[in-house]
Short mmCIF file of C-alpha atoms in Angstrom, two decimals:
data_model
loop_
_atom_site.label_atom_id
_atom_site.label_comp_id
_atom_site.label_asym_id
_atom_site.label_seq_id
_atom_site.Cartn_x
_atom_site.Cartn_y
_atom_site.Cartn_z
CA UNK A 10 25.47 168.35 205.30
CA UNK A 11 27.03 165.92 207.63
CA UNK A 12 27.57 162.19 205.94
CA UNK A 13 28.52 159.01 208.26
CA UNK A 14 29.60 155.45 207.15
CA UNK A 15 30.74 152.87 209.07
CA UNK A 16 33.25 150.68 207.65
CA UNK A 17 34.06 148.34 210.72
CA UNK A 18 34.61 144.95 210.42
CA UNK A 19 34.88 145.33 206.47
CA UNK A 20 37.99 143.83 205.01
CA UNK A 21 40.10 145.63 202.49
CA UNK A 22 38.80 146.86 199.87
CA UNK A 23 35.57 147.61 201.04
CA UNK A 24 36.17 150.57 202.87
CA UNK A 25 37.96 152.63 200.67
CA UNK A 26 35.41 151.57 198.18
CA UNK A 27 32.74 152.66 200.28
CA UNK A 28 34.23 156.78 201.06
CA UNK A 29 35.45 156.76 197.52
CA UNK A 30 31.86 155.73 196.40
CA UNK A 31 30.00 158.42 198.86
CA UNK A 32 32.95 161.63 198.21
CA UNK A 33 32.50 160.57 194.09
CA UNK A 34 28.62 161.68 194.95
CA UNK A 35 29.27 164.81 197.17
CA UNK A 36 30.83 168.28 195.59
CA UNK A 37 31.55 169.16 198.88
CA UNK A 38 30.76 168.77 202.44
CA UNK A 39 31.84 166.47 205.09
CA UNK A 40 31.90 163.07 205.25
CA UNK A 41 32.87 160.99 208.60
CA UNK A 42 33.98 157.38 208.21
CA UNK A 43 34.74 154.86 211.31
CA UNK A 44 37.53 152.10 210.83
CA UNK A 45 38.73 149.86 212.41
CA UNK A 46 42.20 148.50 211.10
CA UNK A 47 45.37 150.74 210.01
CA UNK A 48 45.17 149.53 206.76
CA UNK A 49 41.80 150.83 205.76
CA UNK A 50 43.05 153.86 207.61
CA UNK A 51 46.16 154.45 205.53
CA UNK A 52 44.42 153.66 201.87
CA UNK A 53 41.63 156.43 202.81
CA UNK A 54 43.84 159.31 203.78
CA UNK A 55 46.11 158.08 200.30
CA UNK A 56 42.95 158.23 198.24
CA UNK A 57 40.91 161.08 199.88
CA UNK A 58 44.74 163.11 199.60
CA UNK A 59 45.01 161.98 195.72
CA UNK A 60 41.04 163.47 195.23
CA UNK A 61 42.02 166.37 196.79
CA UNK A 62 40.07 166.90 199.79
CA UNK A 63 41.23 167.38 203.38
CA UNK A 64 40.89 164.54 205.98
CA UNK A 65 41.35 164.70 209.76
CA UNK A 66 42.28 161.43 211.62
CA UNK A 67 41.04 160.83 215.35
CA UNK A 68 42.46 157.62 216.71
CA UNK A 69 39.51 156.46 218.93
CA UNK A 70 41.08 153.78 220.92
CA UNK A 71 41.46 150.42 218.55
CA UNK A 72 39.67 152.67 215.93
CA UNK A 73 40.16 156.03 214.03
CA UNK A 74 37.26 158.30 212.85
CA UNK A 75 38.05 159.92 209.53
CA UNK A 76 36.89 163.60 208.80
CA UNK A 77 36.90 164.11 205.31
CA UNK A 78 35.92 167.58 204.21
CA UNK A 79 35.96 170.37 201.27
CA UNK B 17 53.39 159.27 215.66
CA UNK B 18 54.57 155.61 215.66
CA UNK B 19 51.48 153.82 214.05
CA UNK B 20 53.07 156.04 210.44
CA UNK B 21 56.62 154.51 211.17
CA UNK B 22 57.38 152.76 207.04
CA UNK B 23 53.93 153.54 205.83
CA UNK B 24 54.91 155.97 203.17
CA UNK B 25 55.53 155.56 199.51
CA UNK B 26 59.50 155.40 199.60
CA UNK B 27 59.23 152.28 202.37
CA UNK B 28 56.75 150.38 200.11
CA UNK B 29 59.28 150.48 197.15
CA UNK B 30 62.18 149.81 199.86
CA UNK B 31 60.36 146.59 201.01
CA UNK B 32 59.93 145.78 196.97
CA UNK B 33 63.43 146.22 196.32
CA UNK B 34 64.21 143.90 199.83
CA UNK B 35 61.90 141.04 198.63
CA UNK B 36 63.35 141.21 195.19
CA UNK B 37 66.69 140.70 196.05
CA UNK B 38 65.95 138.78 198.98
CA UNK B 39 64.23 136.50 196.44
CA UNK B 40 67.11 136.47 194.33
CA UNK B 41 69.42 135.99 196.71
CA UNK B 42 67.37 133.15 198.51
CA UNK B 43 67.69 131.32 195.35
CA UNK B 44 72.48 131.92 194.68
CA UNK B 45 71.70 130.21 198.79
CA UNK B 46 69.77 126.79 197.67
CA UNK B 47 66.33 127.41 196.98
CA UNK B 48 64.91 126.22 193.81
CA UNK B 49 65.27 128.91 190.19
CA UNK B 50 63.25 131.07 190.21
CA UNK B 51 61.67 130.61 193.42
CA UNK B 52 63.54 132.18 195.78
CA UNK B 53 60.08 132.96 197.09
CA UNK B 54 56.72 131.41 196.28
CA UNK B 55 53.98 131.59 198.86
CA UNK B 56 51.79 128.87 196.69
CA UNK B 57 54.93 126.69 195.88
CA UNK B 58 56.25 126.95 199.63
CA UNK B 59 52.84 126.48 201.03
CA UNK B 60 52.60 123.19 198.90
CA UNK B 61 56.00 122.11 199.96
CA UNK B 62 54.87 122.56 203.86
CA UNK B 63 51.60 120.27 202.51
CA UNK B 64 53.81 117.57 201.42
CA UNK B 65 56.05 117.75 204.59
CA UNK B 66 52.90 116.87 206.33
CA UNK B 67 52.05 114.30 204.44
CA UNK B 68 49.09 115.62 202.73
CA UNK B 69 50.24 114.70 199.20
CA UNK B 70 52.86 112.09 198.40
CA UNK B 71 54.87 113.94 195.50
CA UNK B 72 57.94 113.42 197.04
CA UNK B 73 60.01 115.83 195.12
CA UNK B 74 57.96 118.84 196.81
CA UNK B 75 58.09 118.16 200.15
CA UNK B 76 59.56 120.73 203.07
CA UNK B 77 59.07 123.08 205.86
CA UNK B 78 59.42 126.28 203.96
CA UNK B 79 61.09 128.58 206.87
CA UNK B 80 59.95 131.53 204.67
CA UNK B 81 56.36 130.99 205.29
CA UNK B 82 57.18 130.75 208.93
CA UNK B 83 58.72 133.75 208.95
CA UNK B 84 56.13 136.13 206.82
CA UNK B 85 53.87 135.15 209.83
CA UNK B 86 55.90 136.02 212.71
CA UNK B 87 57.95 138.84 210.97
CA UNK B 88 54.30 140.61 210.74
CA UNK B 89 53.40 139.39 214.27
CA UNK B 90 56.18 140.94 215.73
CA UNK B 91 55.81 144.20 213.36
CA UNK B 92 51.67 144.27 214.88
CA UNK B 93 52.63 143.52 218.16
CA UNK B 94 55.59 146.32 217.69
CA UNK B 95 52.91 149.24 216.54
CA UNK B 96 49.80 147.69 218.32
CA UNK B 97 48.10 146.63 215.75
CA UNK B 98 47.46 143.31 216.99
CA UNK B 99 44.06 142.61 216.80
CA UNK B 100 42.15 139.28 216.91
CA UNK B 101 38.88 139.31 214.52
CA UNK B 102 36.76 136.42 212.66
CA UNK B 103 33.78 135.86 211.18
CA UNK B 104 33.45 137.02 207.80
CA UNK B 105 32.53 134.02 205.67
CA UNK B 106 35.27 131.80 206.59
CA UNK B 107 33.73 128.86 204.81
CA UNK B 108 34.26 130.86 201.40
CA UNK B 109 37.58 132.38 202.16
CA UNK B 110 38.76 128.11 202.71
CA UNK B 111 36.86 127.68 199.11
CA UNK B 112 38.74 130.94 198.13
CA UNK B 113 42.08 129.50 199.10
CA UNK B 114 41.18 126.42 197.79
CA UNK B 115 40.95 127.19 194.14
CA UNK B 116 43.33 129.91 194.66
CA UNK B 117 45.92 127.19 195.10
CA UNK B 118 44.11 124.94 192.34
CA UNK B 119 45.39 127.32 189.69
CA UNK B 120 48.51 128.86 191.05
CA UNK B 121 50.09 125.31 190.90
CA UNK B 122 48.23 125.20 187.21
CA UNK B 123 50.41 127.88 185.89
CA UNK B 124 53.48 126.82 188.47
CA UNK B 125 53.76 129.60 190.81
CA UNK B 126 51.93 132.64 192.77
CA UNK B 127 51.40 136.62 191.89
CA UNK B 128 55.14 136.75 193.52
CA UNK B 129 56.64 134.16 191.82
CA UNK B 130 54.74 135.40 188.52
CA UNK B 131 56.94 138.28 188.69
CA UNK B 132 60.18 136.19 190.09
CA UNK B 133 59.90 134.17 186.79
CA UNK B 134 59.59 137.01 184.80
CA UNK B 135 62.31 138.77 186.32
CA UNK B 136 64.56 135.63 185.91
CA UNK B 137 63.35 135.47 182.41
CA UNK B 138 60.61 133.23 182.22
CA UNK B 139 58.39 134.33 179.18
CA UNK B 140 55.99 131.74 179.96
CA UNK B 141 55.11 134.11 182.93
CA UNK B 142 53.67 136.81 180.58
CA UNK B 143 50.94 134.75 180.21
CA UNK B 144 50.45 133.78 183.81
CA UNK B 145 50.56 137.80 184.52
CA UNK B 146 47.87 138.55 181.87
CA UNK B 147 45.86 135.85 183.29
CA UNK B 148 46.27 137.17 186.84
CA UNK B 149 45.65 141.19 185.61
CA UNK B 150 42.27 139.61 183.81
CA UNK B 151 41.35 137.42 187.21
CA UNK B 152 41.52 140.75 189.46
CA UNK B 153 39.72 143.00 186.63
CA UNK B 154 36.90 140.40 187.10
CA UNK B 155 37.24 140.52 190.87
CA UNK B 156 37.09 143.74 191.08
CA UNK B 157 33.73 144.13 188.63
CA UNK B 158 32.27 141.92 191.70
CA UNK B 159 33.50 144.88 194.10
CA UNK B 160 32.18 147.53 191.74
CA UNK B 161 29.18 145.25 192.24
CA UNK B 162 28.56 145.18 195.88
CA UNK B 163 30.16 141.95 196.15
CA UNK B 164 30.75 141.78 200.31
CA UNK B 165 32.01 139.01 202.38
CA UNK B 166 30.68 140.54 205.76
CA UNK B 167 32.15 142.04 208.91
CA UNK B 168 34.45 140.27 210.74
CA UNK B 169 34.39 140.74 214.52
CA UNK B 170 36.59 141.14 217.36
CA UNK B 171 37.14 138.25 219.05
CA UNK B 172 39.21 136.33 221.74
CA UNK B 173 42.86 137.07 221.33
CA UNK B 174 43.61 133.65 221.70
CA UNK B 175 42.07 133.23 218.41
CA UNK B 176 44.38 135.72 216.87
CA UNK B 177 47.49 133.48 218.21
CA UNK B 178 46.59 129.67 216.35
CA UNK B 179 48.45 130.79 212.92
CA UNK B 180 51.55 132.19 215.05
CA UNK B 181 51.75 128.74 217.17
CA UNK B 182 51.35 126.70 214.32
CA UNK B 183 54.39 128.55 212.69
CA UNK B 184 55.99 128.01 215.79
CA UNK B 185 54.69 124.39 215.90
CA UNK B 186 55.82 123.88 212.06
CA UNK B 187 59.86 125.49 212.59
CA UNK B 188 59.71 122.79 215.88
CA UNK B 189 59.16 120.22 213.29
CA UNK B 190 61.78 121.58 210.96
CA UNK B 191 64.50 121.68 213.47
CA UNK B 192 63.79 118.73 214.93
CA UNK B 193 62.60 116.27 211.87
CA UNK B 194 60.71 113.43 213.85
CA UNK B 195 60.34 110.48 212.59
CA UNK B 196 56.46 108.76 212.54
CA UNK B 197 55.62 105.07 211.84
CA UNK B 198 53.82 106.92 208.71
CA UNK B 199 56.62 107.97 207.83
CA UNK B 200 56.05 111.30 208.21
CA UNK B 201 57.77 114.48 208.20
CA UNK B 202 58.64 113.79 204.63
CA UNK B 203 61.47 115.94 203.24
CA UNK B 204 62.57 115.31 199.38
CA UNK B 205 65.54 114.22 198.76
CA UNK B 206 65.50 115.43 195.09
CA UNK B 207 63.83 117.94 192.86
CA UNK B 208 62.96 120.99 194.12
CA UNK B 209 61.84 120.30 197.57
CA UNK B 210 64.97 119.52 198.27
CA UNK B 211 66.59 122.80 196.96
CA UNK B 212 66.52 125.21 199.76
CA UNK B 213 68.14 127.93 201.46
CA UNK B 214 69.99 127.60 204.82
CA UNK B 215 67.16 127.36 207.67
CA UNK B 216 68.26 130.51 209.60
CA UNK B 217 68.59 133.13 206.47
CA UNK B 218 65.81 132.06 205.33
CA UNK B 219 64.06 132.59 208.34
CA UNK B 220 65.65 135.83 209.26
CA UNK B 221 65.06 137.68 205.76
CA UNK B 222 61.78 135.92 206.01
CA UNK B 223 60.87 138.01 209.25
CA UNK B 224 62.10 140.75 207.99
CA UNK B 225 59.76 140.77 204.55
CA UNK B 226 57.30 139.53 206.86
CA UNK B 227 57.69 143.01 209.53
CA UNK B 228 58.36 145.56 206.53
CA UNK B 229 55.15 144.21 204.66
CA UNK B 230 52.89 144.27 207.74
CA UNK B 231 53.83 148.17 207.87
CA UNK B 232 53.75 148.79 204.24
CA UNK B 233 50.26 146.54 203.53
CA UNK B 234 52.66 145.11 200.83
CA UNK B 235 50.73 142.76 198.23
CA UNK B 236 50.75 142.04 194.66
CA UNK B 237 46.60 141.87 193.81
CA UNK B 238 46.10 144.88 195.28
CA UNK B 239 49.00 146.69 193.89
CA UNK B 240 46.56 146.16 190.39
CA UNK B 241 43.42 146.04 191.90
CA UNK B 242 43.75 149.70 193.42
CA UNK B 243 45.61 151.23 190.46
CA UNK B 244 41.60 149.83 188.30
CA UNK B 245 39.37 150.29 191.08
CA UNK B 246 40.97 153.69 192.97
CA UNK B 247 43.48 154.90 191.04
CA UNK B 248 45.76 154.48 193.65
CA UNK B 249 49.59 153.44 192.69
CA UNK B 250 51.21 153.71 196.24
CA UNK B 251 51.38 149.42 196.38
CA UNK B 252 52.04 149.56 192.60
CA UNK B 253 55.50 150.98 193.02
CA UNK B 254 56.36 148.74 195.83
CA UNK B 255 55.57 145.69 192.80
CA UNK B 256 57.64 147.26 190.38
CA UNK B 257 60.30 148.07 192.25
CA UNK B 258 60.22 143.67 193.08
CA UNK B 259 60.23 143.21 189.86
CA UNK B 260 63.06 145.12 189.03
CA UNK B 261 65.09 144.42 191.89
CA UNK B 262 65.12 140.87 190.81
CA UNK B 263 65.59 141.79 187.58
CA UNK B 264 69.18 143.38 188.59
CA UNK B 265 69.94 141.06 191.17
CA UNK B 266 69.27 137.51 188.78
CA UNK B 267 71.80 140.13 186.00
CA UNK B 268 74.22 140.15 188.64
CA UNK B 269 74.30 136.95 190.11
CA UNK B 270 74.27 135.68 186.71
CA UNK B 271 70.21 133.50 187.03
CA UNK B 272 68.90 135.67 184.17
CA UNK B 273 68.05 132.87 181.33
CA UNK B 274 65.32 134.49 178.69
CA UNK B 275 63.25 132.09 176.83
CA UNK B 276 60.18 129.99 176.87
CA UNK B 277 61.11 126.29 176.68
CA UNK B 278 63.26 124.83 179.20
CA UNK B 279 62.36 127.34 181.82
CA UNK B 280 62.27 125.79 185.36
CA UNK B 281 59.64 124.52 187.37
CA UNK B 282 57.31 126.00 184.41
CA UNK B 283 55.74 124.97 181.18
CA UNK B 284 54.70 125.95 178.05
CA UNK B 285 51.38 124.91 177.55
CA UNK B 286 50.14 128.67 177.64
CA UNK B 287 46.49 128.20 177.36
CA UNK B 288 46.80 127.09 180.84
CA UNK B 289 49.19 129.31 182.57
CA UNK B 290 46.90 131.83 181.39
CA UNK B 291 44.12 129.82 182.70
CA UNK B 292 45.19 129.18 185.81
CA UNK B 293 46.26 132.43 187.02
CA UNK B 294 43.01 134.13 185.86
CA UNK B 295 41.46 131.64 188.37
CA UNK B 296 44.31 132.30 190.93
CA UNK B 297 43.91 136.05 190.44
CA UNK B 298 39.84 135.80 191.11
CA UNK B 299 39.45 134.11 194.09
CA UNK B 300 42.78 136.23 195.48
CA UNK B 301 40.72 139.64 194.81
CA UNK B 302 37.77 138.23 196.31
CA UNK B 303 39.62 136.66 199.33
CA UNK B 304 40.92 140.48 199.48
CA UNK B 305 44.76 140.07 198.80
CA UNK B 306 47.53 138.20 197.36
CA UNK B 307 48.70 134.67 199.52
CA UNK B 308 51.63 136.91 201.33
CA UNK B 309 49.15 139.45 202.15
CA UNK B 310 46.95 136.42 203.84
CA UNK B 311 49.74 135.20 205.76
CA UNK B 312 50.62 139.04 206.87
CA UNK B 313 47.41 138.89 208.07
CA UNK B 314 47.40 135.97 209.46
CA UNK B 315 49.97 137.21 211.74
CA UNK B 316 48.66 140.31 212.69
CA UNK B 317 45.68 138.29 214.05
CA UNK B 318 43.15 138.24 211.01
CA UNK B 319 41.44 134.46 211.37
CA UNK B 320 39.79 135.14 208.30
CA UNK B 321 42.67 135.48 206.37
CA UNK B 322 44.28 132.79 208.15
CA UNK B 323 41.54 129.84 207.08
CA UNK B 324 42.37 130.99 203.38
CA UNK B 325 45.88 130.31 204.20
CA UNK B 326 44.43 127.04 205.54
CA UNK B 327 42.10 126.89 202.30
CA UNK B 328 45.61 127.55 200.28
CA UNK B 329 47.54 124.03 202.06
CA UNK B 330 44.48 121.54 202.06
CA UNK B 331 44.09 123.05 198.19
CA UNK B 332 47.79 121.94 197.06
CA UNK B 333 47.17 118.66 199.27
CA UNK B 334 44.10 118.64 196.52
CA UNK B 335 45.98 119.54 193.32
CA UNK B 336 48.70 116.97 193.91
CA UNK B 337 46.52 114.08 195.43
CA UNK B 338 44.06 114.20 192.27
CA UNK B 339 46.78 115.04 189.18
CA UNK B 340 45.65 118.79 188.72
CA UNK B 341 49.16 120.45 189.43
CA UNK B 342 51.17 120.99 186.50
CA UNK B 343 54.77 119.85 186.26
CA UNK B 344 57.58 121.07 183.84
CA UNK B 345 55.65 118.37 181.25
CA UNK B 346 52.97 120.35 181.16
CA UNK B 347 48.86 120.48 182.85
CA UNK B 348 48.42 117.70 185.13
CA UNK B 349 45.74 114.73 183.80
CA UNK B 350 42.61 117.29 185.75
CA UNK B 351 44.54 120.76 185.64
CA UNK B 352 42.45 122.15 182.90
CA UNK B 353 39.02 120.43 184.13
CA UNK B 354 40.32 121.68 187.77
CA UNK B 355 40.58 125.69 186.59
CA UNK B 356 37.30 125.56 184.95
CA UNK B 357 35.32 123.70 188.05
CA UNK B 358 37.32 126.55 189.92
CA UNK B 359 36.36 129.65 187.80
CA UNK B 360 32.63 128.91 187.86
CA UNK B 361 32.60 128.47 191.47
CA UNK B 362 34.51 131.54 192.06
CA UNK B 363 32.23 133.09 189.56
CA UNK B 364 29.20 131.90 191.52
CA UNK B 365 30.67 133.16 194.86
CA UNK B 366 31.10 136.73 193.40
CA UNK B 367 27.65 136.76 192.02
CA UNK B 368 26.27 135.95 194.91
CA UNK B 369 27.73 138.02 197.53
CA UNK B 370 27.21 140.89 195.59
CA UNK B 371 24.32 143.07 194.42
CA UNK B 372 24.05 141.40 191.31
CA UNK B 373 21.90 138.75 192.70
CA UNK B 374 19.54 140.97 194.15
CA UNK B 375 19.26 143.07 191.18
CA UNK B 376 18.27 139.55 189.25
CA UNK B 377 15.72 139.41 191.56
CA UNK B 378 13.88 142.45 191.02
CA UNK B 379 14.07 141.57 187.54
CA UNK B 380 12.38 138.98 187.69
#
């Protein structure tokens, strides 16, 4: 099943802490998360690659939507 | 794509291994040991400039600060990542910066200069970095905790552009050195204020730290914050590889002096530089990054980040104004009183802004 978070506006940490948080409960699946700042952006793919799931980045104007799946 | 240009692991040690020499280097060119770079020491310095504290031996427009502002400006503006955004609790990211400053200039320097002393042997600084290792592990059991400052939202760009101008504003003033009826701008004419570096180096390896660590997210809290909280050692390396930079550079240039008494701009009273970066640690993690990483923020258009900054100058204004800065004697008169005030509130801030409050509640 599909999971969404959105992670806009939230400063670093909190994003990374959020998907980390949400793939830590999921086995597998797919998870989409919406940020808004390269930063965020960067320390998800890092963390989702060290976890080892894939993650596809869409840059979405100012924003990029995160696929994370497995 | 350009947006990846220097954000891999081999450019975050590359801009460690530039600010650690840069740092060392900064210092062979004037500025005071062991302090080639200190964002809490050079923030204070720009305080007393302005007149808001009268310790006249720590008083000057710190072109380095300027520079970590614009050099990330430029570096955003570069890879379009400009954006201007407020709103998320500035209040308690000025309260943040405010005790954040409180017991940096406790123990005598920030996370950078923690590992600047250390590298120019400073053992006094062990204790500052266990304090600042044990004020992020408690940070980051407010994070684990739900602890949330709120969004921030997009906003005017104009916004985004008041820390850049008042850089701008603040090298006008340097270069120019008017004089006021007050008095005012004060520059020391001894003790470490007036140890510093040549205005343009500093200013142009100040830029450059300033555009590698807007690509690289460079900053020294998070570097242990994400190694405890996600297992993630990417920023990690790019801290190491400071420390050891200096480390070589302070062999070769001949500034590497191990000991604990006699150390400069430091003291031994290590109660206290334990103290002080445990509180300096905190309200960093809860502010979200070390004081560079606020002023790389800044620049990049972050107002949030840029009233801690704010939070960081009236705080030193603070510290020297009512005796709670230390000096190479040791605590000042309200140093200790000062870190403890600090940690509670920072303790109550976590608390409540995360889920720990709510949880009390349903207890109850």
């Amino acid at each position: 099943m599909e999971q969404r978070i959105d992670t806009r506006g939230l400063s670093c940490p909190l994003p990374v802490v959020a998907a980390r948080k949400k793939l830590l409960g999921m086995k597998n699946g797919v998870l989409e998360v919406l940020v808004d700042t390269g930063t965020s952006k960067d320390n998800i793919v890092r963390m989702v690659t060290n976890m080892g799931w894939k993650i596809e980045v869409k840059e979405e104007g100012e924003e990029y939507l995160l696929t994370i799946s497995k | 794509m350009l947006k990846e240009f220097f954000s891999s692991r081999k450019h975050v040690i590359f801009t460690g291994i530039f600010i650690g020499v840069s740092a060392a280097f900064l210092q062979k060119l004037g500025n005071p040991s062991n302090m080639g770079i200190c964002v809490a020491c050079m923030e204070r310095d720009i305080a007393g400039a302005l007149g808001l504290h009268r310790a006249e031996v720590v008083q000057y427009i710190r072109p380095e600060i300027i520079g970590f502002v614009l050099g990330s400006l430029i570096a955003a503006l570069i890879f379009k990542e400009f954006k201007a955004r407020s709103g998320s609790n500035p209040l308690i990211r000025f309260v943040l910066g405010f005790f954040a400053m409180i017991g940096a200039l406790v123990f005598l320097g920030c996370p950078w200069r923690t590992l600047l002393r250390l590298a120019g042997g400073d053992g006094n600084a062990l204790f500052g970095l266990a304090g600042l290792v044990v004020g992020i592990w408690i940070g980051i059991f407010f994070i684990k905790s739900g602890y949330n400052l709120g969004r921030n939202q997009r906003t005017n760009p104009i916004v985004g552009w008041v820390m850049p101008v008042v850089m701008v504003g603040l090298f006008l003033l340097l270069i120019f050195r008017p004089q006021l009826p007050s008095g005012a701008i004060f520059f020391s004419s001894k003790g470490p204020g007036a140890q510093h570096a040549p205005i343009f180096i500093a200013l142009i390896i100040a830029l450059a730290i300033g555009f590698f660590a807007q690509r690289t997210r460079f900053c020294t809290v998070a570097a242990v914050r994400d190694v405890i909280l996600i297992k993630d050692t990417y920023l990690f390396t790019g801290v190491i590889s400071l420390l050891l930079a200096a480390f070589v550079s302070n062999l070769i240039l001949k500034q590497f002096h191990p000991g604990f008494q006699g150390q400069p701009i430091a003291h031994s009273y290590q109660l206290w530089n334990f103290g002080g970066m445990v509180l300096a640690g905190l309200a960093f993690t809860l502010a979200g990054g070390c004081p560079g990483r606020q002023l790389f923020l800044s620049g990049e258009g972050d107002a949030d980040a840029a009233i801690f900054v704010l939070g960081m100058i009236a705080g030193a204004g603070f510290s020297h104004n009512f005796s709670t800065a230390s000096s190479p004697q040791g605590p000042g008169l309200w140093g200790p009183a000062s870190v403890i005030v600090g940690l509670i509130i920072c303790l109550i801030i976590g608390f409540s802004m995360s889920d720990l409050r709510q949880k009390r509640k349903e207890t109850e």
